[in-house]
mmCIF file of C-alpha atoms and ligand atoms in Angstrom:
data_model
loop_
_atom_site.group_PDB
_atom_site.id
_atom_site.type_symbol
_atom_site.label_atom_id
_atom_site.label_comp_id
_atom_site.label_asym_id
_atom_site.label_seq_id
_atom_site.Cartn_x
_atom_site.Cartn_y
_atom_site.Cartn_z
ATOM 1 C CA MET A 4 -25.665 -1.257 16.780
ATOM 2 C CA THR A 5 -23.430 -3.548 18.818
ATOM 3 C CA GLU A 6 -25.039 -4.682 22.030
ATOM 4 C CA MET A 7 -22.754 -3.727 24.903
ATOM 5 C CA TYR A 8 -23.138 -5.555 28.214
ATOM 6 C CA ALA A 9 -21.008 -3.082 30.109
ATOM 7 C CA GLU A 10 -19.366 0.253 29.523
ATOM 8 C CA GLN A 11 -15.838 -0.148 28.211
ATOM 9 C CA THR A 12 -13.218 -0.041 30.943
ATOM 10 C CA LYS A 13 -10.795 2.851 30.695
ATOM 11 C CA GLN A 14 -7.299 2.206 31.973
ATOM 12 C CA GLN A 15 -4.644 4.781 32.782
ATOM 13 C CA PHE A 16 -1.137 3.744 31.797
ATOM 14 C CA GLU A 17 1.547 5.634 33.606
ATOM 15 C CA GLY A 18 3.955 7.278 31.163
ATOM 16 C CA TRP A 19 1.763 6.824 28.094
ATOM 17 C CA GLU A 20 0.621 10.452 27.721
ATOM 18 C CA GLU A 21 4.162 11.654 28.160
ATOM 19 C CA PHE A 22 5.390 9.227 25.523
ATOM 20 C CA TYR A 23 2.551 9.974 23.089
ATOM 21 C CA ASN A 24 3.133 13.725 23.190
ATOM 22 C CA GLN A 25 6.768 13.483 22.126
ATOM 23 C CA SER A 26 7.675 14.256 18.512
ATOM 24 C CA VAL A 27 7.403 11.287 16.166
ATOM 25 C CA ASP A 28 11.153 11.326 15.509
ATOM 26 C CA ASP A 29 11.845 10.967 19.228
ATOM 27 C CA LYS A 30 9.469 8.018 19.514
ATOM 28 C CA LEU A 31 10.690 5.869 16.666
ATOM 29 C CA GLU A 32 13.397 4.074 18.648
ATOM 30 C CA MET A 33 10.664 2.516 20.820
ATOM 31 C CA PHE A 34 9.471 0.586 17.784
ATOM 32 C CA ASN A 35 12.885 -0.862 16.858
ATOM 33 C CA ARG A 36 14.726 -3.874 18.207
ATOM 34 C CA LYS A 37 18.304 -4.899 17.497
ATOM 35 C CA GLY A 38 18.608 -2.253 14.788
ATOM 36 C CA ARG A 39 15.530 -3.467 12.900
ATOM 37 C CA ILE A 40 11.958 -2.241 12.754
ATOM 38 C CA PHE A 41 9.852 -4.302 15.177
ATOM 39 C CA ASP A 42 6.468 -2.508 15.241
ATOM 40 C CA VAL A 43 5.205 -0.656 12.158
ATOM 41 C CA ILE A 44 3.307 2.396 13.394
ATOM 42 C CA TYR A 45 4.454 5.427 11.390
ATOM 43 C CA ALA A 46 5.461 5.923 7.745
ATOM 44 C CA GLN A 47 8.365 7.999 9.103
ATOM 45 C CA GLN A 48 10.005 4.728 10.172
ATOM 46 C CA PHE A 49 10.959 3.827 6.608
ATOM 47 C CA ASN A 50 14.156 5.060 4.969
ATOM 48 C CA ARG A 51 15.338 4.599 1.400
ATOM 49 C CA PRO A 52 17.513 1.507 1.952
ATOM 50 C CA PHE A 53 14.601 -0.137 3.769
ATOM 51 C CA LEU A 54 12.115 0.758 0.999
ATOM 52 C CA ASP A 55 14.467 -0.504 -1.713
ATOM 53 C CA GLN A 56 15.198 -3.673 0.229
ATOM 54 C CA LEU A 57 11.512 -4.388 0.795
ATOM 55 C CA GLY A 58 10.591 -3.798 -2.855
ATOM 56 C CA ARG A 59 13.308 -6.205 -3.952
ATOM 57 C CA LEU A 60 12.092 -8.768 -1.429
ATOM 58 C CA ALA A 61 8.507 -8.396 -2.669
ATOM 59 C CA ASP A 62 9.703 -9.013 -6.249
ATOM 60 C CA PHE A 63 11.481 -12.189 -5.125
ATOM 61 C CA ILE A 64 8.451 -13.450 -3.205
ATOM 62 C CA ARG A 65 6.270 -12.765 -6.214
ATOM 63 C CA GLN A 66 8.602 -14.713 -8.448
ATOM 64 C CA LEU A 67 8.886 -17.664 -6.058
ATOM 65 C CA ALA A 68 5.113 -17.800 -5.583
ATOM 66 C CA LYS A 69 4.650 -18.422 -9.301
ATOM 67 C CA THR A 70 5.811 -22.038 -9.085
ATOM 68 C CA LYS A 71 4.601 -24.870 -6.891
ATOM 69 C CA MET A 72 8.112 -25.509 -5.589
ATOM 70 C CA GLY A 73 8.711 -21.843 -4.888
ATOM 71 C CA SER A 74 5.447 -21.375 -3.058
ATOM 72 C CA GLN A 75 6.036 -24.521 -1.017
ATOM 73 C CA LYS A 76 9.407 -23.139 0.004
ATOM 74 C CA LEU A 77 7.772 -19.830 1.022
ATOM 75 C CA ARG A 78 5.140 -21.618 3.099
ATOM 76 C CA THR A 79 7.778 -23.373 5.191
ATOM 77 C CA LEU A 80 9.408 -20.095 6.212
ATOM 78 C CA LEU A 81 6.953 -19.069 8.932
ATOM 79 C CA ALA A 82 4.888 -22.231 9.367
ATOM 80 C CA HIS A 83 5.755 -22.125 13.079
ATOM 81 C CA LYS A 84 4.270 -18.630 13.558
ATOM 82 C CA ARG A 85 0.744 -17.317 14.129
ATOM 83 C CA ALA A 86 -0.767 -13.922 13.402
ATOM 84 C CA MET A 87 -3.841 -12.064 14.636
ATOM 85 C CA LEU A 88 -5.857 -9.764 12.427
ATOM 86 C CA TYR A 89 -7.777 -7.332 14.646
ATOM 87 C CA PHE A 90 -9.834 -5.157 12.306
ATOM 88 C CA VAL A 91 -12.483 -3.116 14.080
ATOM 89 C CA GLN A 92 -12.943 -0.630 11.224
ATOM 90 C CA PRO A 93 -14.208 -1.720 7.786
ATOM 91 C CA SER A 94 -11.600 -3.140 5.436
ATOM 92 C CA THR A 95 -11.507 -5.312 2.343
ATOM 93 C CA ARG A 96 -8.066 -4.954 0.759
ATOM 94 C CA THR A 97 -5.886 -4.366 3.774
ATOM 95 C CA PHE A 98 -7.481 -7.284 5.581
ATOM 96 C CA LEU A 99 -7.388 -9.694 2.641
ATOM 97 C CA SER A 100 -3.915 -8.739 1.475
ATOM 98 C CA PHE A 101 -2.465 -9.161 4.980
ATOM 99 C CA GLN A 102 -4.322 -12.443 5.435
ATOM 100 C CA ASN A 103 -3.076 -13.771 2.104
ATOM 101 C CA ALA A 104 0.431 -12.459 2.760
ATOM 102 C CA CYS A 105 0.347 -14.595 5.917
ATOM 103 C CA TYR A 106 -0.820 -17.640 3.929
ATOM 104 C CA ILE A 107 1.969 -17.130 1.385
ATOM 105 C CA LEU A 108 4.548 -17.393 4.186
ATOM 106 C CA GLY A 109 2.779 -20.247 5.983
ATOM 107 C CA LEU A 110 1.595 -18.325 9.050
ATOM 108 C CA ASN A 111 -1.681 -19.374 10.668
ATOM 109 C CA VAL A 112 -4.129 -16.525 11.086
ATOM 110 C CA SER A 113 -6.864 -15.706 13.618
ATOM 111 C CA GLU A 114 -9.194 -12.784 13.176
ATOM 112 C CA ILE A 115 -11.549 -10.458 14.978
ATOM 113 C CA ARG A 116 -13.461 -8.168 12.645
ATOM 114 C CA GLY A 117 -15.525 -6.103 15.031
ATOM 115 C CA THR A 118 -15.862 -5.656 18.751
ATOM 116 C CA SER A 119 -19.292 -7.330 18.819
ATOM 117 C CA THR A 120 -17.821 -10.814 19.011
ATOM 118 C CA SER A 121 -14.956 -10.065 21.396
ATOM 119 C CA SER A 122 -14.919 -9.544 25.145
ATOM 120 C CA GLU A 123 -14.946 -5.811 24.579
ATOM 121 C CA VAL A 124 -18.762 -6.080 24.772
ATOM 122 C CA LYS A 125 -18.289 -7.272 28.348
ATOM 123 C CA GLY A 126 -16.436 -4.053 29.057
ATOM 124 C CA GLU A 127 -12.854 -5.253 28.569
ATOM 125 C CA SER A 128 -10.434 -2.441 27.717
ATOM 126 C CA PRO A 129 -8.945 -2.544 24.217
ATOM 127 C CA GLU A 130 -5.471 -2.700 25.775
ATOM 128 C CA ASP A 131 -6.334 -5.882 27.704
ATOM 129 C CA THR A 132 -7.898 -7.323 24.555
ATOM 130 C CA ILE A 133 -4.699 -6.751 22.582
ATOM 131 C CA ARG A 134 -2.572 -8.090 25.397
ATOM 132 C CA THR A 135 -4.641 -11.247 25.227
ATOM 133 C CA PHE A 136 -3.799 -11.664 21.556
ATOM 134 C CA ALA A 137 -0.113 -11.485 22.415
ATOM 135 C CA SER A 138 -0.632 -14.513 24.674
ATOM 136 C CA TYR A 139 -1.572 -16.606 21.676
ATOM 137 C CA VAL A 140 0.076 -15.202 18.567
ATOM 138 C CA ASP A 141 3.431 -13.900 17.323
ATOM 139 C CA LEU A 142 2.215 -10.922 15.291
ATOM 140 C CA ILE A 143 -0.694 -8.483 15.641
ATOM 141 C CA ILE A 144 -2.067 -6.560 12.686
ATOM 142 C CA SER A 145 -4.676 -3.979 13.636
ATOM 143 C CA ARG A 146 -7.019 -1.452 12.076
ATOM 144 C CA HIS A 147 -8.839 0.917 14.370
ATOM 145 C CA PRO A 148 -10.897 4.099 13.995
ATOM 146 C CA GLU A 149 -8.779 5.967 16.571
ATOM 147 C CA ALA A 150 -5.504 7.697 15.752
ATOM 148 C CA GLY A 151 -2.843 6.426 18.140
ATOM 149 C CA PHE A 152 -4.480 3.083 18.882
ATOM 150 C CA ALA A 153 -1.872 0.879 17.193
ATOM 151 C CA GLU A 154 0.842 2.957 18.792
ATOM 152 C CA LYS A 155 -0.624 2.593 22.249
ATOM 153 C CA THR A 156 -0.971 -1.163 21.951
ATOM 154 C CA ALA A 157 2.616 -1.452 20.708
ATOM 155 C CA TRP A 158 3.743 0.698 23.626
ATOM 156 C CA VAL A 159 1.778 -1.371 26.167
ATOM 157 C CA LEU A 160 3.040 -4.665 24.724
ATOM 158 C CA ASN A 161 6.631 -3.430 24.619
ATOM 159 C CA GLN A 162 6.566 -3.066 28.404
ATOM 160 C CA SER A 163 5.042 -6.515 28.930
ATOM 161 C CA ASP A 164 7.109 -9.676 29.226
ATOM 162 C CA HIS A 165 5.455 -11.082 26.114
ATOM 163 C CA PRO A 166 5.584 -8.477 23.356
ATOM 164 C CA ALA A 167 4.488 -9.246 19.814
ATOM 165 C CA PRO A 168 5.139 -6.899 16.911
ATOM 166 C CA VAL A 169 2.186 -4.647 16.013
ATOM 167 C CA LEU A 170 1.527 -3.588 12.419
ATOM 168 C CA ASN A 171 -0.702 -0.560 11.962
ATOM 169 C CA GLY A 172 -3.258 -1.376 9.249
ATOM 170 C CA GLY A 173 -4.853 2.079 9.486
ATOM 171 C CA SER A 174 -5.356 4.360 12.480
ATOM 172 C CA GLY A 175 -8.417 6.536 11.876
ATOM 173 C CA PRO A 176 -7.736 9.568 9.662
ATOM 174 C CA ASP A 177 -4.124 9.611 10.833
ATOM 175 C CA GLN A 178 -1.844 7.100 9.097
ATOM 176 C CA HIS A 179 -1.765 3.957 7.012
ATOM 177 C CA PRO A 180 1.939 3.133 6.781
ATOM 178 C CA THR A 181 1.663 -0.216 5.001
ATOM 179 C CA GLN A 182 -0.551 1.383 2.335
ATOM 180 C CA ALA A 183 2.285 3.862 1.775
ATOM 181 C CA LEU A 184 4.661 0.924 1.336
ATOM 182 C CA LEU A 185 2.490 -0.582 -1.361
ATOM 183 C CA ASP A 186 1.981 2.788 -3.029
ATOM 184 C CA ILE A 187 5.729 3.316 -3.241
ATOM 185 C CA TYR A 188 6.256 -0.233 -4.479
ATOM 186 C CA THR A 189 3.608 0.329 -7.168
ATOM 187 C CA LEU A 190 5.044 3.698 -8.264
ATOM 188 C CA GLU A 191 8.566 2.274 -8.495
ATOM 189 C CA ARG A 192 7.278 -0.584 -10.640
ATOM 190 C CA GLU A 193 5.150 1.632 -12.857
ATOM 191 C CA PHE A 194 8.184 3.883 -13.455
ATOM 192 C CA HIS A 195 10.579 0.971 -13.832
ATOM 193 C CA ASN A 196 11.585 1.941 -17.376
ATOM 194 C CA ILE A 197 11.827 5.667 -16.723
ATOM 195 C CA GLY A 198 14.160 5.816 -13.753
ATOM 196 C CA GLY A 199 11.810 4.988 -10.863
ATOM 197 C CA LEU A 200 10.152 7.479 -8.552
ATOM 198 C CA ASP A 201 13.096 9.914 -8.291
ATOM 199 C CA GLY A 202 12.462 13.146 -10.204
ATOM 200 C CA LYS A 203 8.727 12.592 -10.658
ATOM 201 C CA ARG A 204 5.818 14.968 -10.166
ATOM 202 C CA ILE A 205 2.860 13.433 -8.348
ATOM 203 C CA ALA A 206 -0.661 14.777 -7.926
ATOM 204 C CA MET A 207 -2.731 13.671 -4.944
ATOM 205 C CA VAL A 208 -6.417 14.313 -5.457
ATOM 206 C CA GLY A 209 -9.564 14.306 -3.325
ATOM 207 C CA ASP A 210 -10.032 14.321 0.432
ATOM 208 C CA LEU A 211 -6.491 15.110 1.513
ATOM 209 C CA LYS A 212 -7.583 16.249 4.953
ATOM 210 C CA ARG A 213 -9.091 13.013 6.198
ATOM 211 C CA GLY A 214 -7.508 10.496 3.836
ATOM 212 C CA ARG A 215 -4.781 8.702 5.773
ATOM 213 C CA THR A 216 -3.210 7.137 2.670
ATOM 214 C CA VAL A 217 -2.091 10.450 1.167
ATOM 215 C CA ARG A 218 -0.735 11.544 4.525
ATOM 216 C CA SER A 219 1.464 8.475 4.941
ATOM 217 C CA LEU A 220 2.564 8.577 1.304
ATOM 218 C CA SER A 221 3.583 12.236 1.630
ATOM 219 C CA TYR A 222 5.901 11.345 4.511
ATOM 220 C CA LEU A 223 7.673 8.753 2.374
ATOM 221 C CA MET A 224 8.515 11.282 -0.339
ATOM 222 C CA LYS A 225 11.474 12.477 1.720
ATOM 223 C CA ASN A 226 13.258 9.324 0.584
ATOM 224 C CA TYR A 227 13.187 10.262 -3.101
ATOM 225 C CA ARG A 228 15.238 12.842 -5.005
ATOM 226 C CA ASP A 229 13.627 15.785 -6.790
ATOM 227 C CA VAL A 230 10.057 14.708 -6.239
ATOM 228 C CA GLU A 231 7.364 17.367 -6.465
ATOM 229 C CA LEU A 232 3.834 17.097 -5.066
ATOM 230 C CA ILE A 233 0.645 18.738 -6.259
ATOM 231 C CA PHE A 234 -2.272 18.605 -3.838
ATOM 232 C CA VAL A 235 -5.615 18.890 -5.595
ATOM 233 C CA SER A 236 -8.670 19.153 -3.372
ATOM 234 C CA PRO A 237 -11.828 21.066 -2.548
ATOM 235 C CA GLU A 238 -11.058 23.961 -0.219
ATOM 236 C CA GLU A 239 -12.496 22.183 2.836
ATOM 237 C CA PHE A 240 -10.395 19.060 2.302
ATOM 238 C CA ARG A 241 -6.961 20.599 1.856
ATOM 239 C CA MET A 242 -3.924 18.745 3.166
ATOM 240 C CA ARG A 243 -3.355 19.477 6.841
ATOM 241 C CA ASN A 244 -0.585 21.750 8.006
ATOM 242 C CA ASP A 245 1.381 19.049 9.799
ATOM 243 C CA ILE A 246 2.146 17.433 6.428
ATOM 244 C CA LEU A 247 2.778 20.778 4.685
ATOM 245 C CA ASP A 248 5.193 21.771 7.459
ATOM 246 C CA PHE A 249 6.941 18.427 7.143
ATOM 247 C CA LEU A 250 7.386 18.964 3.391
ATOM 248 C CA ARG A 251 8.733 22.481 3.955
ATOM 249 C CA ARG A 252 11.241 21.178 6.500
ATOM 250 C CA GLN A 253 12.342 18.462 4.093
ATOM 251 C CA GLU A 254 12.491 20.984 1.234
ATOM 252 C CA ILE A 255 10.118 18.936 -0.894
ATOM 253 C CA PRO A 256 8.392 21.321 -3.311
ATOM 254 C CA PHE A 257 4.598 21.213 -3.341
ATOM 255 C CA LYS A 258 1.671 23.160 -4.745
ATOM 256 C CA GLU A 259 -2.004 23.293 -3.772
ATOM 257 C CA THR A 260 -4.839 23.826 -6.227
ATOM 258 C CA ASP A 261 -8.520 23.115 -6.798
ATOM 259 C CA ASP A 262 -8.147 23.068 -10.590
ATOM 260 C CA PHE A 263 -7.664 19.382 -11.374
ATOM 261 C CA GLU A 264 -7.847 19.611 -15.184
ATOM 262 C CA SER A 265 -5.139 22.246 -15.435
ATOM 263 C CA ILE A 266 -2.477 20.106 -13.758
ATOM 264 C CA MET A 267 -3.251 16.858 -15.599
ATOM 265 C CA PRO A 268 -0.743 17.354 -18.458
ATOM 266 C CA ALA A 269 2.039 18.215 -16.005
ATOM 267 C CA VAL A 270 2.222 15.115 -13.805
ATOM 268 C CA ASP A 271 3.796 11.651 -13.907
ATOM 269 C CA ALA A 272 1.283 10.072 -11.533
ATOM 270 C CA ILE A 273 -2.189 10.854 -10.282
ATOM 271 C CA TYR A 274 -3.146 9.411 -6.902
ATOM 272 C CA MET A 275 -6.931 9.546 -6.600
ATOM 273 C CA THR A 276 -8.799 9.254 -3.289
ATOM 274 C CA ARG A 277 -12.435 9.167 -2.294
ATOM 275 C CA ILE A 278 -14.179 11.646 -0.016
ATOM 276 C CA GLN A 279 -13.965 10.100 3.460
ATOM 277 C CA ASN A 280 -17.653 10.566 4.196
ATOM 278 C CA GLU A 281 -17.550 8.318 7.249
ATOM 279 C CA TYR A 282 -15.754 11.046 9.201
ATOM 280 C CA ALA A 283 -18.402 13.680 8.345
ATOM 281 C CA SER A 284 -20.188 15.174 11.328
ATOM 282 C CA ASP A 285 -23.095 16.284 9.165
ATOM 283 C CA PRO A 286 -24.917 13.231 7.763
ATOM 284 C CA LYS A 287 -26.171 15.318 4.809
ATOM 285 C CA SER A 288 -22.633 15.522 3.459
ATOM 286 C CA GLU A 289 -22.296 11.735 3.441
ATOM 287 C CA ALA A 290 -23.487 11.566 -0.152
ATOM 288 C CA GLU A 291 -21.197 14.290 -1.502
ATOM 289 C CA THR A 292 -18.595 13.113 -4.017
ATOM 290 C CA PHE A 293 -17.224 16.379 -5.540
ATOM 291 C CA PRO A 294 -17.359 15.703 -9.323
ATOM 292 C CA ASP A 295 -14.667 18.318 -10.107
ATOM 293 C CA PHE A 296 -12.213 15.951 -8.465
ATOM 294 C CA HIS A 297 -13.145 12.894 -10.516
ATOM 295 C CA PHE A 298 -10.962 11.394 -13.224
ATOM 296 C CA LYS A 299 -13.180 10.901 -16.265
ATOM 297 C CA ALA A 300 -12.574 8.857 -19.401
ATOM 298 C CA GLU A 301 -12.057 12.010 -21.486
ATOM 299 C CA HIS A 302 -9.193 12.999 -19.181
ATOM 300 C CA LEU A 303 -7.106 10.143 -20.544
ATOM 301 C CA GLN A 304 -6.149 12.311 -23.499
ATOM 302 C CA ARG A 305 -4.902 15.085 -21.252
ATOM 303 C CA ILE A 306 -2.296 13.048 -19.372
ATOM 304 C CA HIS A 307 1.207 11.841 -20.325
ATOM 305 C CA ALA A 308 1.615 8.535 -22.116
ATOM 306 C CA HIS A 309 3.541 7.276 -19.062
ATOM 307 C CA CYS A 310 1.277 8.792 -16.375
ATOM 308 C CA ALA A 311 0.269 6.205 -13.750
ATOM 309 C CA ILE A 312 -3.205 6.448 -12.224
ATOM 310 C CA LEU A 313 -3.380 5.106 -8.680
ATOM 311 C CA HIS A 314 -6.144 4.787 -6.091
ATOM 312 C CA PRO A 315 -5.946 3.016 -2.725
ATOM 313 C CA LEU A 316 -9.538 1.849 -3.327
ATOM 314 C CA PRO A 317 -12.407 1.513 -2.554
ATOM 315 C CA ARG A 318 -13.504 3.910 -5.271
ATOM 316 C CA ARG A 319 -16.879 5.548 -5.500
ATOM 317 C CA TYR A 320 -17.189 7.846 -8.503
ATOM 318 C CA GLU A 321 -13.626 9.233 -8.517
ATOM 319 C CA ILE A 322 -12.545 7.209 -11.550
ATOM 320 C CA ASP A 323 -14.822 6.256 -14.464
ATOM 321 C CA ILE A 324 -14.837 2.514 -14.947
ATOM 322 C CA ALA A 325 -14.070 3.179 -18.636
ATOM 323 C CA VAL A 326 -10.570 4.187 -17.434
ATOM 324 C CA ASP A 327 -9.917 0.691 -16.059
ATOM 325 C CA SER A 328 -8.955 -0.767 -19.445
ATOM 326 C CA ASP A 329 -6.339 1.914 -20.163
ATOM 327 C CA PRO A 330 -2.791 0.607 -19.551
ATOM 328 C CA ARG A 331 -2.100 3.650 -17.352
ATOM 329 C CA ALA A 332 -4.765 2.592 -14.852
ATOM 330 C CA ALA A 333 -2.518 1.084 -12.180
ATOM 331 C CA TYR A 334 -4.976 0.650 -9.305
ATOM 332 C CA TRP A 335 -5.780 -3.020 -9.794
ATOM 333 C CA ARG A 336 -2.077 -3.785 -10.064
ATOM 334 C CA GLN A 337 -1.577 -1.575 -6.992
ATOM 335 C CA GLU A 338 -4.051 -3.603 -4.952
ATOM 336 C CA ARG A 339 -2.155 -6.786 -5.800
ATOM 337 C CA CYS A 340 1.160 -5.121 -4.958
ATOM 338 C CA GLY A 341 -0.304 -4.738 -1.473
ATOM 339 C CA MET A 342 -0.233 -8.452 -0.889
ATOM 340 C CA TRP A 343 3.375 -8.886 -2.081
ATOM 341 C CA ILE A 344 4.788 -5.947 -0.149
ATOM 342 C CA ARG A 345 2.961 -7.030 3.015
ATOM 343 C CA ALA A 346 4.381 -10.522 2.598
ATOM 344 C CA ALA A 347 7.814 -8.894 2.268
ATOM 345 C CA LEU A 348 7.209 -6.828 5.396
ATOM 346 C CA ILE A 349 6.174 -9.853 7.457
ATOM 347 C CA ALA A 350 9.193 -11.825 6.180
ATOM 348 C CA TYR A 351 11.403 -8.903 7.240
ATOM 349 C CA ILE A 352 9.758 -8.606 10.675
ATOM 350 C CA PHE A 353 10.506 -12.271 11.387
ATOM 351 C CA GLY A 354 14.008 -12.038 9.887
ATOM 352 C CA VAL A 355 13.514 -14.625 7.138
ATOM 353 C CA ASP A 356 14.282 -12.119 4.383
ATOM 354 C CA ASP A 357 17.821 -13.456 3.876
ATOM 355 C CA GLU A 358 16.474 -16.935 3.274
ATOM 356 C CA ILE A 359 14.313 -15.592 0.438
ATOM 357 C CA VAL A 360 17.094 -13.504 -1.087
ATOM 358 C CA SER A 361 19.519 -16.445 -0.958
ATOM 359 C CA GLU A 362 17.233 -18.376 -3.355
ATOM 360 C CA PHE A 363 18.347 -15.901 -6.008
ATOM 361 C CA ASP A 364 22.115 -15.831 -5.332
HETATM 362 C C1 NCD B 11 -7.985 3.162 2.292
HETATM 363 C C2 NCD B 11 -8.172 3.276 3.800
HETATM 364 O O1 NCD B 11 -8.800 2.416 4.413
HETATM 365 O O2 NCD B 11 -7.654 4.236 4.307
HETATM 366 N N1 NCD B 11 -8.315 1.879 1.813
HETATM 367 C C3 NCD B 11 -7.359 0.914 1.870
HETATM 368 O O3 NCD B 11 -6.792 0.614 2.888
HETATM 369 N N2 NCD B 11 -7.054 0.346 0.699
HETATM 370 C C4 NCD B 11 -8.629 4.233 1.522
HETATM 371 C C5 NCD B 11 -10.070 4.546 1.750
HETATM 372 O O4 NCD B 11 -10.773 3.904 2.505
HETATM 373 O O5 NCD B 11 -10.502 5.515 1.112
#
């Protein structure tokens, strides 16, 4: 338990509630500047040209980083910039991949990984804490247990005279837009020889209700032609209606089932997720892992030769470790894709993307 010296101060920001309650589409303009994305809050901010552009940029960064000369060039690009990693909810991959993406581009990084060492224990409001970061750094990357936190800080900073872009590294069970970027980047690469993500059938499996990764990834499917989704989950963890309504509006076909084995032969990718036990109100259910929604070694013979198996990780028992050595197991490649696509995103945010692309002209 974190020792608190004082109860956290709650501040009322005039206009915030009104802004927050608007539809996402109506809010997106707030997070743009000069026709470019400035803050990354929602997966709905990304369109197809942006996703294609970012994937290409990530490929270039990856290629440059392979040589000493190339990586030196990359490190000069943002050597004059500083970033803050504010991660007050557990994270391994998102934290490390963002941190290393910053190193690749030469940014200096500061970090806070829990409220126990920041002035929040003295009762400072989270909004004042974030505003303080903006006094020192040029970019804020945050992960927070509350939905809407990254959005609120971006909104508060955008009205200040010293805004810094905010990247949402996970907002409770709500969204994880940069995870969706890396998932798309991974799927496009895995399907490189078979026409990319267009026309593919994707199963999402596990805790679809509280898993933010599958929510953000579902939003991005509107950018791809003839994609079909199959949601596979225990009854109590079905995908929420807001996503299902979105898919209906976008005319993206989807199916829901609790019979994992039956759909295995029919899909081009399987996106596994763990049960998000940390959001359980009943501590007894913290140990539950739902074995019917695990991908076992014997399932490898049921899936297509080209089927890609993804997982945002961390895994618990959802995928047998014997699956790891199969070429279709894409999750370790996926985790690495996270670093490259986040480097691409940061390069884009600071407008040095053209400098990278011009290396390949
Ligand atoms: C995911 C998350 O934090 O939402 N992990 C990640 O960012 N790679 C998935 C999870 O925790 O289950």
